[in-house]
Amino acid sequence: MIVRYHASGAFATDNKFALQFSDASGSFTNFSIIGRDSLLSDSFSVILGTAGIGYRLRVASTDPYLISADNG
């Protein structure tokens, strides 16, 4: 799976974007980070080895801390 993102706005020079993966029920309370990048526009390649229909993905930045909508 390819997850593309494009950020706009002001971000700190040490900002990182992270691809967050929910638990099987779609909750981000205990998410996993399955990719990191520092570019304002890029994509994450993801191989999902876990079956299920409740998982969700979203992209978050570190500085400032912003979270995208998830794929739900």
XYZ file of N, CA and C in Angstrom:
216
model
N 0.853 -1.161 0.000
C 0.000 0.000 0.000
C 0.900 1.225 0.000
N 0.506 2.225 -0.748
C 1.224 3.501 -0.771
C 0.332 4.553 -0.107
N 0.881 5.242 0.884
C 0.171 6.330 1.557
C 0.890 7.622 1.206
N 0.252 8.443 0.402
C 0.835 9.718 -0.017
C 0.355 10.838 0.912
N 1.237 11.817 1.123
C 0.835 12.981 1.915
C 1.462 14.230 1.323
N 0.822 15.355 1.580
C 1.332 16.666 1.191
C 0.963 17.640 2.298
N 1.957 18.251 2.890
C 1.736 19.190 3.988
C 1.890 20.617 3.487
N 1.089 21.517 4.032
C 1.238 22.933 3.724
C 1.261 23.693 5.035
N 1.936 24.805 5.029
C 2.053 25.589 6.249
C 3.495 25.619 6.720
N 3.701 26.154 7.914
C 5.044 26.300 8.474
C 5.345 25.163 9.441
N 6.466 24.506 9.225
C 6.920 23.424 10.093
C 8.353 23.704 10.508
N 8.724 23.285 11.694
C 10.091 23.478 12.185
C 11.065 22.689 11.312
N 12.309 23.117 11.275
C 13.297 22.444 10.435
C 13.555 21.008 10.878
N 13.332 20.705 12.146
C 13.540 19.328 12.626
C 12.236 18.526 12.678
N 11.182 19.044 12.060
C 9.890 18.352 12.036
C 10.005 16.996 11.348
N 9.263 16.035 11.842
C 9.145 14.718 11.222
C 7.669 14.420 11.010
N 7.375 13.728 9.926
C 6.036 13.221 9.677
C 6.068 11.733 9.983
N 5.032 11.245 10.645
C 4.972 9.841 11.027
C 3.675 9.231 10.530
N 3.768 8.035 9.981
C 2.587 7.286 9.598
C 2.175 6.457 10.809
N 0.967 6.720 11.308
C 0.471 6.039 12.501
C -0.546 4.973 12.111
N -0.453 3.825 12.743
C -1.279 2.655 12.475
C -2.073 2.345 13.734
N -3.396 2.283 13.616
C -4.265 2.053 14.783
C -4.216 0.592 15.229
N -4.934 0.293 16.302
C -5.120 -1.110 16.676
C -6.237 -1.706 15.818
N -6.543 -2.976 16.022
C -7.508 -3.684 15.169
C -8.912 -3.101 15.227
N -9.230 -2.401 16.310
C -10.566 -1.801 16.420
C -10.632 -0.389 15.843
N -9.508 0.117 15.324
C -9.478 1.454 14.739
C -9.131 2.554 15.717
N -8.775 2.204 16.941
C -8.444 3.194 17.956
C -6.969 3.603 17.845
N -6.717 4.902 18.012
C -5.349 5.410 18.019
C -4.827 5.637 19.438
N -5.513 5.102 20.437
C -5.055 5.250 21.816
C -3.658 4.653 21.983
N -3.410 3.510 21.382
C -2.106 2.837 21.436
C -1.630 2.552 20.016
N -1.431 3.604 19.230
C -1.033 3.443 17.838
C 0.420 2.998 17.716
N 0.755 2.471 16.547
C 2.131 2.134 16.188
C 2.589 3.102 15.109
N 3.853 3.443 15.122
C 4.432 4.265 14.061
C 5.131 3.323 13.101
N 4.701 3.352 11.844
C 5.267 2.412 10.878
C 6.047 3.109 9.765
N 6.316 4.392 9.916
C 7.135 5.123 8.963
C 7.354 6.549 9.422
N 8.514 7.101 9.081
C 8.838 8.502 9.400
C 9.505 9.141 8.190
N 9.286 10.439 8.039
C 9.873 11.181 6.931
C 9.954 12.649 7.331
N 10.813 13.415 6.658
C 10.944 14.835 6.972
C 10.545 15.744 5.807
N 10.178 15.177 4.671
C 9.801 15.977 3.508
C 8.362 16.467 3.619
N 8.060 17.629 3.028
C 6.703 18.175 3.078
C 5.730 17.425 2.169
N 6.247 16.727 1.188
C 5.402 15.961 0.277
C 6.144 14.683 -0.091
N 5.542 13.553 0.200
C 6.206 12.282 -0.059
C 5.179 11.166 0.094
N 5.651 9.958 0.204
C 4.750 8.834 0.423
C 5.431 7.789 1.287
N 4.615 6.998 1.943
C 5.088 5.875 2.733
C 4.668 4.600 2.015
N 5.566 3.649 1.899
C 5.227 2.325 1.388
C 4.986 1.421 2.584
N 3.868 0.744 2.570
C 3.476 -0.060 3.722
C 3.118 -1.463 3.262
N 3.659 -2.452 3.937
C 3.251 -3.835 3.734
C 2.504 -4.242 4.990
N 1.221 -4.485 4.840
C 0.393 -4.846 5.986
C 0.332 -6.364 6.100
N 0.860 -6.884 7.180
C 0.872 -8.321 7.385
C -0.203 -8.782 8.343
N -1.070 -7.862 8.759
C -2.108 -8.193 9.726
C -3.467 -8.098 9.051
N -4.210 -9.192 9.099
C -5.550 -9.187 8.503
C -6.526 -8.482 9.433
N -7.544 -7.896 8.852
C -8.567 -7.230 9.643
C -9.153 -6.061 8.890
N -10.337 -5.661 9.276
C -10.995 -4.562 8.581
C -11.094 -3.301 9.433
N -10.653 -3.360 10.690
C -10.802 -2.217 11.581
C -9.604 -1.299 11.656
N -8.495 -1.648 11.016
C -7.280 -0.837 11.101
C -7.441 0.474 10.338
N -6.772 1.531 10.851
C -6.788 2.840 10.212
C -5.374 3.398 10.175
N -5.145 4.298 9.252
C -3.858 4.976 9.103
C -4.077 6.477 9.125
N -3.078 7.208 9.625
C -3.105 8.666 9.575
C -1.663 9.159 9.614
N -1.458 10.413 9.227
C -0.126 11.024 9.247
C -0.134 12.130 10.291
N 0.926 12.182 11.090
C 1.064 13.219 12.124
C 2.420 13.900 11.970
N 2.465 15.171 12.294
C 3.739 15.902 12.297
C 4.159 16.140 13.744
N 5.453 16.385 13.941
C 5.967 16.570 15.302
C 6.061 18.032 15.732
N 6.327 18.958 14.786
C 6.532 20.354 15.200
C 6.054 21.310 14.119
N 4.833 21.782 14.204
C 3.873 21.611 15.290
C 3.213 20.225 15.212
N 2.669 19.786 16.347
C 2.013 18.495 16.398
C 0.631 18.635 15.776
N 0.476 18.038 14.601
C -0.787 18.043 13.866
C -1.089 16.618 13.432
N -2.356 16.279 13.354
C -2.768 14.940 12.960
C -3.759 15.051 11.804
N -3.530 14.252 10.758
C -4.442 14.246 9.619
C -5.703 13.465 9.971
N -6.690 13.572 9.112
C -7.840 12.668 9.226
C -7.331 11.258 8.920
N -8.001 10.262 9.474
C -7.588 8.892 9.173
C -8.328 8.386 7.936
N -8.022 7.197 7.508
C -8.606 6.651 6.285
C -9.993 6.067 6.498
N -10.571 6.250 7.685
C -11.879 5.684 7.998
C -12.989 6.432 7.379
